[in-house]
Amino acid sequence: YLHVLESLLEPERVIIFRVPWVDDKGEKHVNRGFRVQFNQALGPYKGGLRFHPSVNLSVLKFLGLEQTLKNALSTFSFGGAEGGSDFDPKGKSDTEVMRFCQSFMDELFHHIGPNQDTLTGDIGVGFRELGYLYGQYRRLTGEFECALVGGRNLLANSNLHAEAAGHGLVYYAKHVLADLNRDIKGLRLCLISGSGKLAMHVMEKLIAVGAVPVSLSDSKGFLLDDEGFDGSKAMFLKDMKSQQKPLREYTRRYVRAKYFDDARPWGEKCDLAFPCATQNELNHSDALAIISSGCHVIVEGSDMSCTAEAIDVLRKSKIIVAPSKAANAGGVAVSGLEMASKSNQMHWTGEEVDTKLQELMRDIYQKSVAAAAACGHSKDGPEALVHGANVAGFLRVAQAMLEQGCV
């Protein structure tokens, strides 16, 4: 498979374009837009859009490869892609975001479609942005079709789409713990980083299954509530986020909680860790801290949360790492369900989607374990799930590439 790997590492197509837009003061701005269509061997490209100042071609190529392998682990036939812009939606008015999204779609619509490339939200791209993007796509093409998934109302035909990645992360963690003869219910110390959609939905699902999440983080530091978040605290946090208030505000209402500036939560005592902020957020020193914290399992929510140096440290300490390409595949799973039922105009209930999501996460976990075992890694080994997910995803893509020849 060596020559297949060489081909796989090169994206099939990279689209770069400028995005001019006008702010509310009438001043002109220009951002850069991207779409990396990484691999289409298994089916139409599918992957997220990210609006964040850190976005560049290098980041999106890495995310496109991760998305290709993530999609391959699912039971659906999707290729992998990723796109976005260095535009920052934070602090922008709805009208400014709308103008930017419309300008962004003016170029991108040439390169996407239900049988070519479908888009989902990522960092900085939520319901608001997806709605504006879809509205402009429909206006330009004159067609009502599934080129974007994950938005409200007209863009989705199932419940639970927004929550799928976070809930799937917890379901995957349950399978990991079950093979270690442990139950996620009752785990008192679950660390979460980030405070975006993914982190919030992980927090909610942990509470629902009887675990106790104790932390969240943002760009300024992290919030720690030793008493744990519960349903009412989760609602308060969601309300804070909807008003774009910083996490520090939480301590004004819950005075026993603490906010730590310019710090990350990994040194705090924990049983289970969910890094859900951004790629490479857990480095060598964080890995040393998390070893001292008593953590047994790390479940990556953000794409490739751990750096290579961190993985090396964690492996030597026999801490199990569940890679994001497997654990964070819940969004792919629900998108696949939506697209599969779209032609019949079906509407999935929340209970139906949740049942199917649990089945799909169990299937992905079992694929990873089987692939790891075939390579000589026992399922309780620290590297098993990382190797298993990589091998299982790669082999599915590689076989399709071999069958299609040199293309």
PDB file of N, CA and C in Angstrom, residues 156-164 334 338 347-351 353-354:
ATOM      1  N   ALA A 156     -31.919  20.447   7.649  1.00  0.00           N
ATOM      2  CA  ALA A 156     -31.774  19.141   8.280  1.00  0.00           C
ATOM      3  C   ALA A 156     -33.124  18.451   8.358  1.00  0.00           C
ATOM      4  N   ASN A 157     -33.122  17.129   8.194  1.00  0.00           N
ATOM      5  CA  ASN A 157     -34.370  16.382   8.304  1.00  0.00           C
ATOM      6  C   ASN A 157     -34.284  15.369   9.440  1.00  0.00           C
ATOM      7  N   SER A 158     -33.487  15.685  10.453  1.00  0.00           N
ATOM      8  CA  SER A 158     -33.452  14.852  11.649  1.00  0.00           C
ATOM      9  C   SER A 158     -33.256  15.740  12.866  1.00  0.00           C
ATOM     10  N   ASN A 159     -33.645  15.218  14.009  1.00  0.00           N
ATOM     11  CA  ASN A 159     -33.296  15.861  15.265  1.00  0.00           C
ATOM     12  C   ASN A 159     -31.911  15.380  15.681  1.00  0.00           C
ATOM     13  N   LEU A 160     -31.305  16.085  16.596  1.00  0.00           N
ATOM     14  CA  LEU A 160     -30.057  15.677  17.230  1.00  0.00           C
ATOM     15  C   LEU A 160     -28.822  15.887  16.360  1.00  0.00           C
ATOM     16  N   HIS A 161     -28.929  16.588  15.223  1.00  0.00           N
ATOM     17  CA  HIS A 161     -27.738  16.755  14.381  1.00  0.00           C
ATOM     18  C   HIS A 161     -26.659  17.533  15.118  1.00  0.00           C
ATOM     19  N   ALA A 162     -27.033  18.657  15.717  1.00  0.00           N
ATOM     20  CA  ALA A 162     -26.042  19.501  16.372  1.00  0.00           C
ATOM     21  C   ALA A 162     -25.355  18.776  17.522  1.00  0.00           C
ATOM     22  N   GLU A 163     -26.090  17.911  18.209  1.00  0.00           N
ATOM     23  CA  GLU A 163     -25.564  17.235  19.385  1.00  0.00           C
ATOM     24  C   GLU A 163     -24.793  15.966  19.066  1.00  0.00           C
ATOM     25  N   ALA A 164     -24.873  15.496  17.814  1.00  0.00           N
ATOM     26  CA  ALA A 164     -24.407  14.151  17.477  1.00  0.00           C
ATOM     27  C   ALA A 164     -22.939  13.916  17.806  1.00  0.00           C
ATOM     28  N   VAL A 334     -24.671  10.975  11.760  1.00  0.00           N
ATOM     29  CA  VAL A 334     -25.997  11.584  11.644  1.00  0.00           C
ATOM     30  C   VAL A 334     -26.173  12.285  10.295  1.00  0.00           C
ATOM     31  N   GLU A 338     -29.158  11.599   7.611  1.00  0.00           N
ATOM     32  CA  GLU A 338     -29.940  12.665   6.979  1.00  0.00           C
ATOM     33  C   GLU A 338     -29.941  12.533   5.464  1.00  0.00           C
ATOM     34  N   HIS A 347     -38.408  12.378   8.285  1.00  0.00           N
ATOM     35  CA  HIS A 347     -37.954  13.172   9.433  1.00  0.00           C
ATOM     36  C   HIS A 347     -37.713  12.232  10.590  1.00  0.00           C
ATOM     37  N   TRP A 348     -36.444  12.128  11.011  1.00  0.00           N
ATOM     38  CA  TRP A 348     -36.104  11.240  12.109  1.00  0.00           C
ATOM     39  C   TRP A 348     -36.429  11.905  13.452  1.00  0.00           C
ATOM     40  N   THR A 349     -37.003  11.123  14.365  1.00  0.00           N
ATOM     41  CA  THR A 349     -37.217  11.628  15.719  1.00  0.00           C
ATOM     42  C   THR A 349     -35.893  11.590  16.482  1.00  0.00           C
ATOM     43  N   GLY A 350     -35.834  12.328  17.580  1.00  0.00           N
ATOM     44  CA  GLY A 350     -34.623  12.329  18.385  1.00  0.00           C
ATOM     45  C   GLY A 350     -34.287  10.943  18.910  1.00  0.00           C
ATOM     46  N   GLU A 351     -35.313  10.163  19.303  1.00  0.00           N
ATOM     47  CA  GLU A 351     -35.079   8.821  19.839  1.00  0.00           C
ATOM     48  C   GLU A 351     -34.521   7.895  18.762  1.00  0.00           C
ATOM     49  N   VAL A 353     -32.794   8.756  16.046  1.00  0.00           N
ATOM     50  CA  VAL A 353     -31.425   9.154  15.733  1.00  0.00           C
ATOM     51  C   VAL A 353     -30.470   8.710  16.835  1.00  0.00           C
ATOM     52  N   ASP A 354     -30.882   8.866  18.081  1.00  0.00           N
ATOM     53  CA  ASP A 354     -30.014   8.491  19.193  1.00  0.00           C
ATOM     54  C   ASP A 354     -29.721   6.995  19.184  1.00  0.00           C
TER      55      ASP A 354
END
